[in-house]
């Protein structure tokens, strides 16, 4: 009977050790896999949201740039209309003026001057051979009817070109309507607008397309689809209704796309920027692989500790079993009381497991920190900007916003290439980092667009900081490029607005005002300026 008891004790000891090992390993795997799955799911959602936001910002900026282009084209025609007032009978002047407009920039594919009877008085290029003819195209008729600046809807001309018609009326000194000067932009041929909408540098399947209010494709990477009318498309339905935003869609090729869309206000055109879901999530897959590689040694170490701990667990359990065998001996109760039974052992196992989990969470925290930084410049990105704004809101803290943009940055990229452009962005990021105080928040929010949040700083001091930054940038030579300049717009919360979005809008307005006033300057938002603009 004694031998049976010994065998039972040994068998239970062995079986319990295996059970502890199995439970420990299974528990560890469940925790590690769950943690990885949770980290992947959270970061995946964050990357999707970031890509959606970036696509919307890109579409919005492209829409605004399109508006700027059309506004510039209208200004050219307006200037020419003033020059031509009273000179519609001077054929050499008319011929010279249409050639000047067409050749001065590549905004227009053709230029013409039409009198009030719709007769073409002059045209460039002459190869069109329409001088002296009376036209009845939609653009001409709309310009005559409105007697005001016109940007037509896209239509197919008598020559078979898909175009938009931009015109400005010509009045005599007495205010009599004489006709108009107009430029045409061929949507299927090379022009400044075609480059603006068509030149993008994505290599991951991303693309841009533009539709007008009649659902007609103005630009599409597939040139064969230009002029096509798109029906039964929920996204285009939203654009026609003037909606802007972001959405996840499946395109006509069955690819899941992260989409941002915005409206060009001068024409009502909808600009859509799309990126494949697969391309957006590719960085996350690489990051998670690195986390696995860096975490694996620690996880292996933890499991070694668990095996060792399971072996040690059998020793106090045997002591308890020996005490149970000697229930009638003196001192057995005291010996059992002195054994730190399951509480101690469970606590030790818990510590071992927490060691591995703690290492994993440390790596995940590092991953999240990296996702809050712009990989090129090391500055904060939109997520860090949002986090700072939430902090300021919680603390009810006043702050100033500096919206910063590199002047003529596209020229740098076009002249020297994107590698040099990236170097310029990194140099500017260094300037921002050096000039910022401990609590300031410098961020990169777009291609050459930066924002600095200055907590507890009013506009006067913010303007001094911005001016010092502008002067430092202007005075510094950058390899290959030379000197660059920046434009800065400033607004203040809550002095300029109680709504944070409005404060950022004001700083953007000041940035564009700085651009309009010649660049390389600092503009500060003032309430009276906003009121005057609203009145105008």
Coordinates of C-alpha atoms in Angstrom, one line a residue:
X1 CA 0.0 0.0 0.0
X2 CA 2.9 2.3 0.8
X3 CA 4.4 1.6 -2.6
X4 CA 1.1 2.5 -4.3
X5 CA 1.0 5.8 -2.5
X6 CA 4.6 6.6 -3.6
X7 CA 3.7 5.8 -7.2
X8 CA 0.6 7.9 -7.1
X9 CA 2.6 10.8 -5.7
X10 CA 5.2 10.6 -8.4
X11 CA 2.6 10.2 -11.2
X12 CA 0.7 13.2 -10.0
X13 CA 3.9 15.3 -9.8
X14 CA 4.8 14.4 -13.3
X15 CA 1.3 15.0 -14.7
X16 CA 0.9 18.3 -12.9
X17 CA 4.2 19.6 -14.3
X18 CA 3.1 18.8 -17.8
X19 CA -0.2 20.4 -17.2
X20 CA 1.4 23.6 -15.9
X21 CA 3.7 23.7 -18.9
X22 CA 0.9 23.2 -21.3
X23 CA -1.3 25.9 -19.7
X24 CA 1.6 28.3 -19.5
X25 CA 2.6 27.9 -23.1
X26 CA -1.0 28.0 -24.4
X27 CA -1.7 31.1 -22.2
X28 CA 1.5 32.8 -23.5
X29 CA 0.7 32.1 -27.1
X30 CA -2.9 33.4 -26.7
X31 CA -1.6 36.6 -25.1
X32 CA 1.1 37.2 -27.7
X33 CA -1.2 36.4 -30.7
X34 CA -4.0 38.5 -29.2
X35 CA -1.6 41.4 -28.6
X36 CA -0.3 41.2 -32.2
X37 CA -3.8 40.9 -33.6
X38 CA -4.9 43.9 -31.5
X39 CA -1.9 46.0 -32.5
X40 CA -2.3 45.1 -36.2
X41 CA -6.0 45.9 -36.1
X42 CA -5.5 49.3 -34.4
X43 CA -2.6 50.3 -36.6
X44 CA -4.4 49.1 -39.7
X45 CA -7.4 51.3 -38.9
X46 CA -5.1 54.2 -38.2
X47 CA -3.3 53.8 -41.5
X48 CA -6.6 53.6 -43.4
X49 CA -7.8 56.8 -41.7
X50 CA -4.5 58.5 -42.4
X51 CA -4.6 57.5 -46.1
X52 CA -8.2 58.7 -46.4
X53 CA -7.3 62.0 -44.8
X54 CA -4.2 62.4 -47.0
X55 CA -6.2 61.7 -50.1
X56 CA -8.8 64.2 -49.1
X57 CA -6.1 66.8 -48.5
X58 CA -4.5 66.0 -51.8
X59 CA -7.8 66.2 -53.7
X60 CA -8.7 69.5 -51.9
X61 CA -5.3 71.0 -52.7
X62 CA -5.6 70.0 -56.3
X63 CA -9.1 71.5 -56.5
X64 CA -7.8 74.7 -55.0
X65 CA -4.9 74.7 -57.4
X66 CA -7.3 74.2 -60.3
X67 CA -9.3 77.2 -59.1
X68 CA -6.1 79.2 -58.9
X69 CA -5.2 78.2 -62.5
X70 CA -8.6 79.2 -63.8
X71 CA -8.5 82.4 -61.9
X72 CA -5.1 83.2 -63.4
X73 CA -6.4 82.4 -66.8
X74 CA -9.3 84.8 -66.3
X75 CA -6.9 87.5 -65.1
X76 CA -4.9 87.2 -68.4
X77 CA -8.1 87.6 -70.4
X78 CA -9.3 90.5 -68.2
X79 CA -6.1 92.4 -68.8
X80 CA -6.3 91.8 -72.5
X81 CA -9.9 92.9 -72.6
X82 CA -8.9 96.3 -71.1
X83 CA -6.1 96.6 -73.7
X84 CA -8.5 95.8 -76.6
X85 CA -11.2 98.3 -75.5
X86 CA -11.7 100.6 -78.4
X87 CA -9.2 98.7 -80.7
X88 CA -11.5 96.0 -82.2
X89 CA -11.0 97.6 -85.7
X90 CA -7.2 97.5 -85.4
X91 CA -6.5 94.1 -87.0
X92 CA -2.7 94.1 -86.4
X93 CA -3.3 94.9 -82.7
X94 CA -5.9 92.1 -82.5
X95 CA -3.6 89.6 -84.2
X96 CA -0.7 90.6 -82.0
X97 CA -2.8 90.4 -78.8
X98 CA -4.1 86.9 -79.4
X99 CA -0.6 85.6 -80.2
X100 CA 0.7 87.2 -77.0
X101 CA -2.0 85.6 -74.9
X102 CA -1.4 82.2 -76.4
X103 CA 2.4 82.3 -76.4
X104 CA 3.0 84.1 -73.1
X105 CA 1.9 81.1 -71.1
X106 CA 0.6 77.6 -72.0
X107 CA -2.7 78.2 -70.3
X108 CA -4.6 78.1 -73.6
X109 CA -4.5 75.9 -76.7
X110 CA -6.1 78.6 -78.7
X111 CA -7.2 82.3 -78.3
X112 CA -9.8 84.3 -80.2
X113 CA -11.5 87.7 -80.2
X114 CA -15.2 87.7 -81.1
X115 CA -17.5 90.8 -81.6
X116 CA -21.0 91.2 -80.5
X117 CA -22.3 89.5 -83.7
X118 CA -20.3 86.3 -82.9
X119 CA -17.9 87.1 -85.8
X120 CA -14.3 86.0 -85.1
X121 CA -12.1 89.1 -85.5
X122 CA -8.8 87.4 -84.7
X123 CA -7.5 83.9 -83.7
X124 CA -4.3 82.2 -82.7
X125 CA -3.1 79.9 -84.0
X126 CA -4.1 81.0 -87.5
X127 CA -4.2 77.3 -88.5
X128 CA -7.8 77.2 -87.0
X129 CA -8.9 79.3 -90.1
X130 CA -12.0 80.6 -88.4
X131 CA -11.2 84.4 -88.6
X132 CA -14.2 86.1 -90.2
X133 CA -16.6 83.3 -89.4
X134 CA -19.6 83.5 -87.1
X135 CA -19.6 80.9 -84.4
X136 CA -22.5 79.3 -82.6
X137 CA -20.7 77.0 -80.2
X138 CA -22.0 76.7 -76.6
X139 CA -19.1 78.7 -75.2
X140 CA -19.5 81.6 -77.7
X141 CA -23.3 81.7 -77.2
X142 CA -23.0 81.6 -73.4
X143 CA -20.4 84.4 -73.4
X144 CA -22.6 86.6 -75.7
X145 CA -25.6 85.9 -73.5
X146 CA -24.0 86.6 -70.2
X147 CA -21.8 89.5 -71.2
X148 CA -19.7 88.6 -68.2
X149 CA -16.6 86.4 -67.4
X150 CA -17.5 82.8 -68.3
X151 CA -15.9 79.4 -67.7
X152 CA -18.0 77.0 -69.8
X153 CA -18.9 73.4 -69.1
X154 CA -16.8 71.0 -71.2
X155 CA -18.2 70.5 -74.7
X156 CA -17.0 69.1 -78.1
X157 CA -16.2 71.9 -80.6
X158 CA -17.0 71.9 -84.3
X159 CA -13.4 70.7 -84.9
X160 CA -14.0 67.7 -82.6
X161 CA -12.0 68.9 -79.6
X162 CA -13.2 68.3 -76.1
X163 CA -12.6 71.7 -74.5
X164 CA -13.6 74.3 -71.9
X165 CA -14.2 77.9 -73.1
X166 CA -12.9 80.8 -70.8
X167 CA -13.9 84.3 -71.8
X168 CA -13.9 87.9 -70.6
X169 CA -16.2 90.7 -72.0
X170 CA -14.8 93.7 -73.9
X171 CA -16.5 97.0 -73.2
X172 CA -16.0 100.4 -74.8
X173 CA -15.0 103.5 -72.7
X174 CA -18.7 104.3 -72.6
X175 CA -19.6 100.9 -71.2
X176 CA -21.0 99.5 -74.5
X177 CA -20.6 95.8 -74.9
X178 CA -18.3 95.1 -77.9
X179 CA -17.7 91.4 -77.7
X180 CA -15.2 89.2 -75.8
X181 CA -11.7 87.8 -75.8
X182 CA -11.5 84.0 -75.0
X183 CA -9.2 81.2 -74.6
X184 CA -9.9 77.5 -75.1
X185 CA -8.3 74.6 -73.1
X186 CA -8.3 71.3 -75.0
X187 CA -8.8 68.6 -72.4
X188 CA -7.2 65.8 -74.5
X189 CA -4.1 67.8 -75.5
X190 CA -1.1 69.2 -73.7
X191 CA -1.7 72.3 -71.6
X192 CA -1.0 73.7 -68.2
X193 CA -4.3 72.4 -66.9
X194 CA -3.6 68.9 -68.4
X195 CA -0.2 68.8 -66.6
X196 CA -1.8 70.1 -63.4
X197 CA -4.4 67.3 -63.4
X198 CA -2.3 64.7 -65.1
X199 CA 1.2 64.7 -63.7
X200 CA 1.4 62.7 -60.5
X201 CA 4.2 60.6 -59.1
X202 CA 2.5 57.7 -57.5
X203 CA 3.9 54.2 -58.3
X204 CA 1.4 52.2 -56.3
X205 CA -1.7 52.2 -58.5
X206 CA -3.0 55.5 -57.1
X207 CA -4.6 57.9 -59.6
X208 CA -6.6 61.1 -59.9
X209 CA -9.8 61.7 -62.0
X210 CA -12.0 64.8 -62.4
X211 CA -15.7 65.1 -63.3
X212 CA -17.8 68.1 -64.1
X213 CA -21.3 68.8 -62.9
X214 CA -22.8 66.9 -65.8
X215 CA -20.9 63.7 -64.7
X216 CA -18.5 64.0 -67.6
X217 CA -14.9 62.9 -67.1
X218 CA -12.6 65.9 -67.6
X219 CA -9.5 64.1 -66.7
X220 CA -8.8 60.4 -66.2
X221 CA -5.5 58.4 -66.5
X222 CA -7.2 56.4 -69.2
X223 CA -7.3 59.0 -72.0
X224 CA -9.9 56.9 -73.8
X225 CA -12.4 57.7 -71.1
X226 CA -12.1 61.5 -71.4
X227 CA -15.5 63.0 -72.1
X228 CA -17.3 59.9 -70.9
X229 CA -20.5 60.5 -68.9
X230 CA -20.5 58.3 -65.7
X231 CA -23.9 57.2 -64.3
X232 CA -24.8 54.9 -61.4
X233 CA -21.8 55.9 -59.4
X234 CA -22.6 56.8 -55.7
X235 CA -19.3 58.8 -55.3
X236 CA -20.0 61.0 -58.4
X237 CA -23.5 61.4 -57.1
X238 CA -22.0 63.0 -54.0
X239 CA -19.7 65.2 -56.0
X240 CA -22.5 66.5 -58.2
X241 CA -24.4 67.4 -54.9
X242 CA -21.3 69.4 -53.8
X243 CA -20.2 67.0 -51.2
X244 CA -16.5 66.6 -50.1
X245 CA -14.9 64.1 -47.9
X246 CA -13.4 60.6 -47.9
X247 CA -14.7 57.1 -48.5
X248 CA -13.7 53.5 -49.1
X249 CA -14.9 52.3 -52.5
X250 CA -14.3 49.5 -55.0
X251 CA -13.3 50.8 -58.4
X252 CA -14.4 49.5 -61.8
X253 CA -11.6 47.0 -61.8
X254 CA -12.7 45.5 -58.5
X255 CA -9.8 47.1 -56.5
X256 CA -10.6 48.4 -53.0
X257 CA -9.6 52.1 -53.0
X258 CA -9.1 54.7 -50.2
X259 CA -10.7 57.8 -51.7
X260 CA -10.6 61.5 -50.9
X261 CA -12.7 63.9 -53.0
X262 CA -13.1 67.7 -53.1
X263 CA -14.9 70.4 -55.2
X264 CA -13.2 73.1 -57.4
X265 CA -15.5 76.0 -56.5
X266 CA -15.1 78.1 -59.6
X267 CA -16.5 75.3 -61.8
X268 CA -18.1 72.8 -59.5
X269 CA -15.7 70.1 -60.8
X270 CA -15.2 67.1 -58.5
X271 CA -11.6 66.1 -57.9
X272 CA -11.0 62.5 -56.8
X273 CA -7.7 61.1 -55.4
X274 CA -7.6 57.3 -54.9
X275 CA -5.1 54.9 -53.4
X276 CA -5.3 51.1 -53.3
X277 CA -6.0 49.7 -49.9
X278 CA -3.2 47.2 -50.4
X279 CA -0.6 49.9 -51.0
X280 CA -1.7 51.9 -48.0
X281 CA -1.3 48.9 -45.7
X282 CA 2.1 47.7 -47.1
X283 CA 4.1 49.7 -44.5
X284 CA 2.2 48.1 -41.7
X285 CA 3.0 44.6 -42.8
X286 CA 6.7 45.5 -42.9
X287 CA 6.5 47.1 -39.4
X288 CA 4.8 44.1 -37.9
X289 CA 7.4 41.8 -39.3
X290 CA 10.1 43.9 -37.6
X291 CA 8.2 43.8 -34.4
X292 CA 8.0 40.0 -34.6
X293 CA 11.8 39.7 -35.3
X294 CA 12.7 42.0 -32.4
X295 CA 10.2 40.5 -30.0
X296 CA 10.9 36.8 -30.8
X297 CA 14.1 36.5 -28.7
X298 CA 12.4 38.0 -25.6
X299 CA 9.4 35.7 -26.1
X300 CA 11.7 32.7 -26.3
X301 CA 13.5 33.8 -23.2
X302 CA 10.1 34.1 -21.4
X303 CA 9.2 30.5 -22.4
X304 CA 12.5 29.2 -21.1
X305 CA 11.8 30.9 -17.8
X306 CA 8.3 29.3 -17.8
X307 CA 9.8 25.8 -18.2
X308 CA 12.2 26.4 -15.4
X309 CA 9.4 27.8 -13.2
X310 CA 7.3 24.7 -13.9
X311 CA 10.1 22.5 -12.7
X312 CA 10.4 24.5 -9.5
X313 CA 6.7 24.4 -8.9
X314 CA 6.9 20.6 -8.3
X315 CA 9.2 21.1 -5.3
X316 CA 6.7 23.0 -3.0
X317 CA 3.9 20.7 -4.2
X318 CA 5.9 17.7 -3.1
X319 CA 6.5 19.4 0.2
X320 CA 2.7 19.8 0.6
X321 CA 2.2 16.1 -0.5
X322 CA 4.8 15.0 2.1
X323 CA 3.0 17.0 4.8
X324 CA -0.2 15.4 3.8
X325 CA 1.5 11.9 4.2
X326 CA 2.6 12.8 7.7
X327 CA -0.6 14.3 9.0
X328 CA -0.1 12.7 12.4
X329 CA 3.5 13.8 13.0
X330 CA 4.4 16.6 15.2
X331 CA 5.1 19.9 13.5
X332 CA 3.3 18.9 10.2
X333 CA 0.8 21.7 10.6
X334 CA 3.5 24.3 11.1
X335 CA 5.4 22.9 8.1
X336 CA 2.3 23.2 5.9
X337 CA 1.7 26.7 7.0
X338 CA 5.2 27.6 6.2
X339 CA 4.8 26.4 2.6
X340 CA 3.8 29.3 0.3
X341 CA 1.3 27.3 -1.7
X342 CA -0.5 28.3 -4.9
X343 CA -0.6 32.1 -4.2
X344 CA 3.2 32.4 -4.4
X345 CA 3.6 30.1 -7.3
X346 CA 0.7 31.7 -9.3
X347 CA 2.3 35.1 -8.6
X348 CA 5.7 33.9 -9.9
X349 CA 4.1 32.5 -13.0
X350 CA 2.2 35.8 -13.5
X351 CA 5.5 37.7 -13.3
X352 CA 7.1 35.5 -15.9
X353 CA 4.3 36.0 -18.3
X354 CA 4.2 39.7 -17.6
X355 CA 7.8 39.9 -18.6
X356 CA 7.1 38.7 -22.1
X357 CA 3.9 40.8 -22.4
X358 CA 5.7 43.9 -21.1
X359 CA 8.4 43.5 -23.8
X360 CA 5.8 43.1 -26.5
X361 CA 3.8 46.2 -25.3
X362 CA 7.0 48.2 -25.2
X363 CA 7.6 47.4 -28.9
X364 CA 4.0 48.2 -29.8
X365 CA 4.3 51.6 -28.0
X366 CA 7.4 52.3 -30.0
X367 CA 5.5 51.4 -33.2
X368 CA 2.7 53.9 -32.3
X369 CA 5.3 56.6 -31.6
X370 CA 6.8 56.0 -35.0
X371 CA 3.3 56.3 -36.6
X372 CA 3.0 59.8 -35.0
X373 CA 6.0 61.0 -36.9
X374 CA 6.6 62.1 -40.4
X375 CA 9.2 59.6 -41.8
X376 CA 11.0 62.1 -44.0
X377 CA 11.5 65.1 -41.6
X378 CA 11.0 63.5 -38.2
X379 CA 8.5 66.1 -37.3
X380 CA 5.0 65.3 -36.0
X381 CA 2.3 64.3 -38.5
X382 CA -1.5 64.9 -38.5
X383 CA -2.0 62.4 -35.7
X384 CA 0.4 64.2 -33.4
X385 CA -1.2 67.5 -34.4
X386 CA -4.6 66.1 -33.4
X387 CA -3.2 64.8 -30.1
X388 CA -1.7 68.2 -29.3
X389 CA -5.0 70.0 -30.1
X390 CA -6.9 67.6 -27.8
X391 CA -4.3 68.3 -25.1
X392 CA -4.7 72.1 -25.5
X393 CA -8.5 71.6 -25.4
X394 CA -8.4 69.6 -22.2
X395 CA -6.1 72.2 -20.6
X396 CA -8.2 75.1 -22.0
X397 CA -5.0 76.6 -23.4
X398 CA -4.7 79.5 -25.8
X399 CA -2.4 78.9 -28.8
X400 CA -1.3 80.4 -32.1
X401 CA -1.1 78.6 -35.4
X402 CA 1.7 79.1 -38.0
X403 CA 0.9 77.7 -41.4
X404 CA 4.1 77.5 -43.4
X405 CA 4.7 76.8 -47.1
X406 CA 7.9 76.7 -49.1
X407 CA 7.7 79.2 -52.0
X408 CA 8.1 77.8 -55.5
X409 CA 8.7 74.3 -54.1
X410 CA 7.4 72.7 -57.3
X411 CA 10.1 74.5 -59.2
X412 CA 12.7 72.9 -56.9
X413 CA 11.3 69.5 -57.6
X414 CA 10.9 70.1 -61.3
X415 CA 14.5 71.6 -61.6
X416 CA 16.5 69.4 -59.3
X417 CA 14.3 66.3 -58.7
X418 CA 12.4 65.0 -55.7
X419 CA 15.6 63.8 -53.9
X420 CA 16.8 67.4 -53.6
X421 CA 13.2 68.4 -52.8
X422 CA 13.3 66.0 -49.9
X423 CA 16.6 67.5 -48.7
X424 CA 15.0 71.0 -48.8
X425 CA 12.1 69.7 -46.6
X426 CA 14.5 68.2 -44.1
X427 CA 16.5 71.5 -43.9
X428 CA 13.3 73.4 -43.2
X429 CA 12.3 70.8 -40.6
X430 CA 15.6 71.5 -38.9
X431 CA 14.9 75.2 -38.8
X432 CA 11.5 74.5 -37.3
X433 CA 12.9 72.2 -34.7
X434 CA 15.6 74.8 -33.7
X435 CA 13.3 77.7 -33.4
X436 CA 10.6 75.8 -31.4
X437 CA 10.4 75.8 -27.7
X438 CA 9.9 72.7 -25.6
X439 CA 6.1 72.8 -25.6
X440 CA 5.7 73.9 -29.3
X441 CA 4.4 71.4 -31.8
X442 CA 6.0 71.5 -35.3
X443 CA 4.3 69.2 -37.8
X444 CA 4.5 68.4 -41.5
X445 CA 0.9 68.2 -42.8
X446 CA 1.4 68.0 -46.6
X447 CA 4.1 68.0 -49.3
X448 CA 5.7 71.3 -48.5
X449 CA 3.2 72.4 -45.9
X450 CA 4.1 72.7 -42.3
X451 CA 2.3 73.8 -39.1
X452 CA 3.6 75.0 -35.8
X453 CA 1.4 75.2 -32.7
X454 CA 2.6 77.7 -30.2
X455 CA 0.8 77.1 -26.9
X456 CA 0.3 80.1 -24.6
X457 CA 1.5 82.5 -27.4
X458 CA -0.4 85.5 -28.7
X459 CA -0.2 86.8 -32.2
X460 CA 2.4 89.5 -31.5
X461 CA 5.0 87.0 -30.2
X462 CA 3.9 84.4 -32.8
X463 CA 4.6 87.0 -35.5
X464 CA 8.1 87.6 -34.1
X465 CA 8.9 83.9 -34.1
X466 CA 7.6 83.5 -37.6
X467 CA 9.6 86.5 -38.9
X468 CA 12.8 85.2 -37.2
X469 CA 12.1 81.8 -38.9
X470 CA 11.5 83.5 -42.2
X471 CA 14.7 85.5 -42.0
X472 CA 16.8 82.5 -41.0
X473 CA 15.5 80.4 -43.9
X474 CA 16.0 83.2 -46.4
X475 CA 19.6 83.8 -45.2
X476 CA 20.7 80.1 -45.3
X477 CA 22.3 78.4 -48.3
X478 CA 21.1 74.9 -49.0
X479 CA 23.3 72.6 -51.1
X480 CA 22.4 72.4 -54.8
X481 CA 19.3 74.6 -54.4
X482 CA 20.8 77.7 -52.9
X483 CA 18.5 79.9 -50.9
X484 CA 14.8 79.3 -50.5
X485 CA 12.0 81.4 -48.9
X486 CA 8.8 80.6 -47.0
X487 CA 5.4 82.2 -46.6
X488 CA 3.7 82.1 -43.2
X489 CA 0.1 82.7 -42.2
X490 CA -0.8 83.2 -38.5
X491 CA -4.0 83.0 -36.5
X492 CA -4.7 82.7 -32.8
X493 CA -7.2 80.6 -30.7
X494 CA -9.5 81.8 -29.2
X495 CA -8.8 85.4 -30.2
X496 CA -9.6 84.9 -33.9
X497 CA -12.3 82.2 -33.5
X498 CA -13.7 79.9 -30.9
X499 CA -13.8 77.0 -33.4
X500 CA -10.4 75.3 -33.9
X501 CA -11.2 74.5 -37.6
X502 CA -11.9 78.2 -38.2
X503 CA -8.6 79.2 -36.6
X504 CA -6.8 76.8 -39.0
X505 CA -8.8 78.2 -41.9
X506 CA -7.8 81.7 -41.0
X507 CA -4.1 80.7 -40.9
X508 CA -4.5 79.1 -44.3
X509 CA -6.1 82.3 -45.6
X510 CA -3.2 84.3 -44.3
X511 CA -0.8 81.9 -46.0
X512 CA -2.5 82.3 -49.3
X513 CA -2.6 86.0 -48.8
X514 CA 1.2 86.0 -48.2
X515 CA 1.5 84.1 -51.5
X516 CA -0.7 86.6 -53.3
X517 CA 1.3 89.5 -51.9
X518 CA 4.6 88.3 -53.3
X519 CA 5.6 85.4 -51.0
X520 CA 8.6 85.4 -48.6
X521 CA 6.4 87.2 -46.0
X522 CA 4.4 86.7 -42.8
X523 CA 0.7 87.6 -42.7
X524 CA -1.3 87.8 -39.5
X525 CA -5.1 87.4 -39.4
X526 CA -7.0 90.4 -38.1
X527 CA -10.7 90.4 -37.4
X528 CA -11.3 93.6 -39.3
X529 CA -9.7 92.0 -42.3
X530 CA -12.0 89.0 -42.1
X531 CA -15.0 91.3 -41.8
X532 CA -13.9 93.3 -44.8
X533 CA -13.5 90.2 -46.8
X534 CA -16.9 89.0 -45.8
X535 CA -18.4 92.3 -46.8
X536 CA -16.7 92.2 -50.1

